[in-house]
């Protein structure tokens, strides 16, 4: 903590020094430039030579040299600032574009858990869940022993895939197979998941959503889009864009509303599936 305080003080001193330097150089440039301009006008030149100092060749050369030096330093500083800004923007862009689903699932491990009784929630707007479920099942059974989470999985209804005709043909069997696999997994781990406060819900939906992705309870969203394949079928695109929960810029707000609008549409067409972690032998309300 002491080192961090020293760094902050050094940064503050550096910023103050830089502001003073910038003001001095700007003031010197303005005064020098004004003097040179006024020296080209006969009446004002006479006044300057009488009350300030008389310009000769050496003095003019010195003033021009000072202005050139100040301009060179200003250009160098501007270039350095532009390069620093570019590096920051490149890092921000690279951090907000995700190509590997495992990086998104890692957010489940990294998300700080609130100190409250309500579980953290993540909603997955998927298709067949074939890509994400292996990652999620590994997370559930990992040594980290995640606790107090609610996972809602939206997947395409096999019947809708068949009726729509816009998806790859194998998606119908894949969606049905993945739903059965998830149910088997939950049945096998039901007692342990109930003990740890983990719930998993699968909700098949029946609409063509142009977006897919992940929505965390803290407002963080990973969203991607659909594209047309060469055989005129709708398939998922290969990247996810991260919308930070702390970013409330106009751009992020528009993307967030776009994702939420499609999520609302999916929820309206989804089957209100039960909590798979609930023991079927126990009568519900």
mmCIF file of C-alpha atoms in Angstrom, residues 133 137 176-188 200-202 276-277:
data_model
loop_
_atom_site.group_PDB
_atom_site.id
_atom_site.type_symbol
_atom_site.label_atom_id
_atom_site.label_comp_id
_atom_site.label_asym_id
_atom_site.label_seq_id
_atom_site.Cartn_x
_atom_site.Cartn_y
_atom_site.Cartn_z
ATOM 1 C CA UNK A 133 -22.617 -27.127 -21.912
ATOM 2 C CA UNK A 137 -20.634 -28.923 -16.629
ATOM 3 C CA UNK A 176 -32.688 -32.850 -28.336
ATOM 4 C CA UNK A 177 -29.556 -34.783 -27.394
ATOM 5 C CA UNK A 178 -28.043 -31.905 -25.414
ATOM 6 C CA UNK A 179 -31.239 -31.344 -23.433
ATOM 7 C CA UNK A 180 -31.299 -35.020 -22.511
ATOM 8 C CA UNK A 181 -27.623 -34.905 -21.554
ATOM 9 C CA UNK A 182 -28.180 -31.892 -19.293
ATOM 10 C CA UNK A 183 -31.109 -33.604 -17.601
ATOM 11 C CA UNK A 184 -29.002 -36.722 -17.003
ATOM 12 C CA UNK A 185 -26.155 -34.645 -15.590
ATOM 13 C CA UNK A 186 -28.416 -32.760 -13.206
ATOM 14 C CA UNK A 187 -30.129 -35.954 -12.081
ATOM 15 C CA UNK A 188 -26.719 -37.441 -11.274
ATOM 16 C CA UNK A 200 -29.957 -25.153 -13.596
ATOM 17 C CA UNK A 201 -32.979 -24.477 -15.788
ATOM 18 C CA UNK A 202 -33.373 -25.396 -19.455
ATOM 19 C CA UNK A 276 -33.872 -29.388 -13.051
ATOM 20 C CA UNK A 277 -32.158 -29.521 -9.670
#
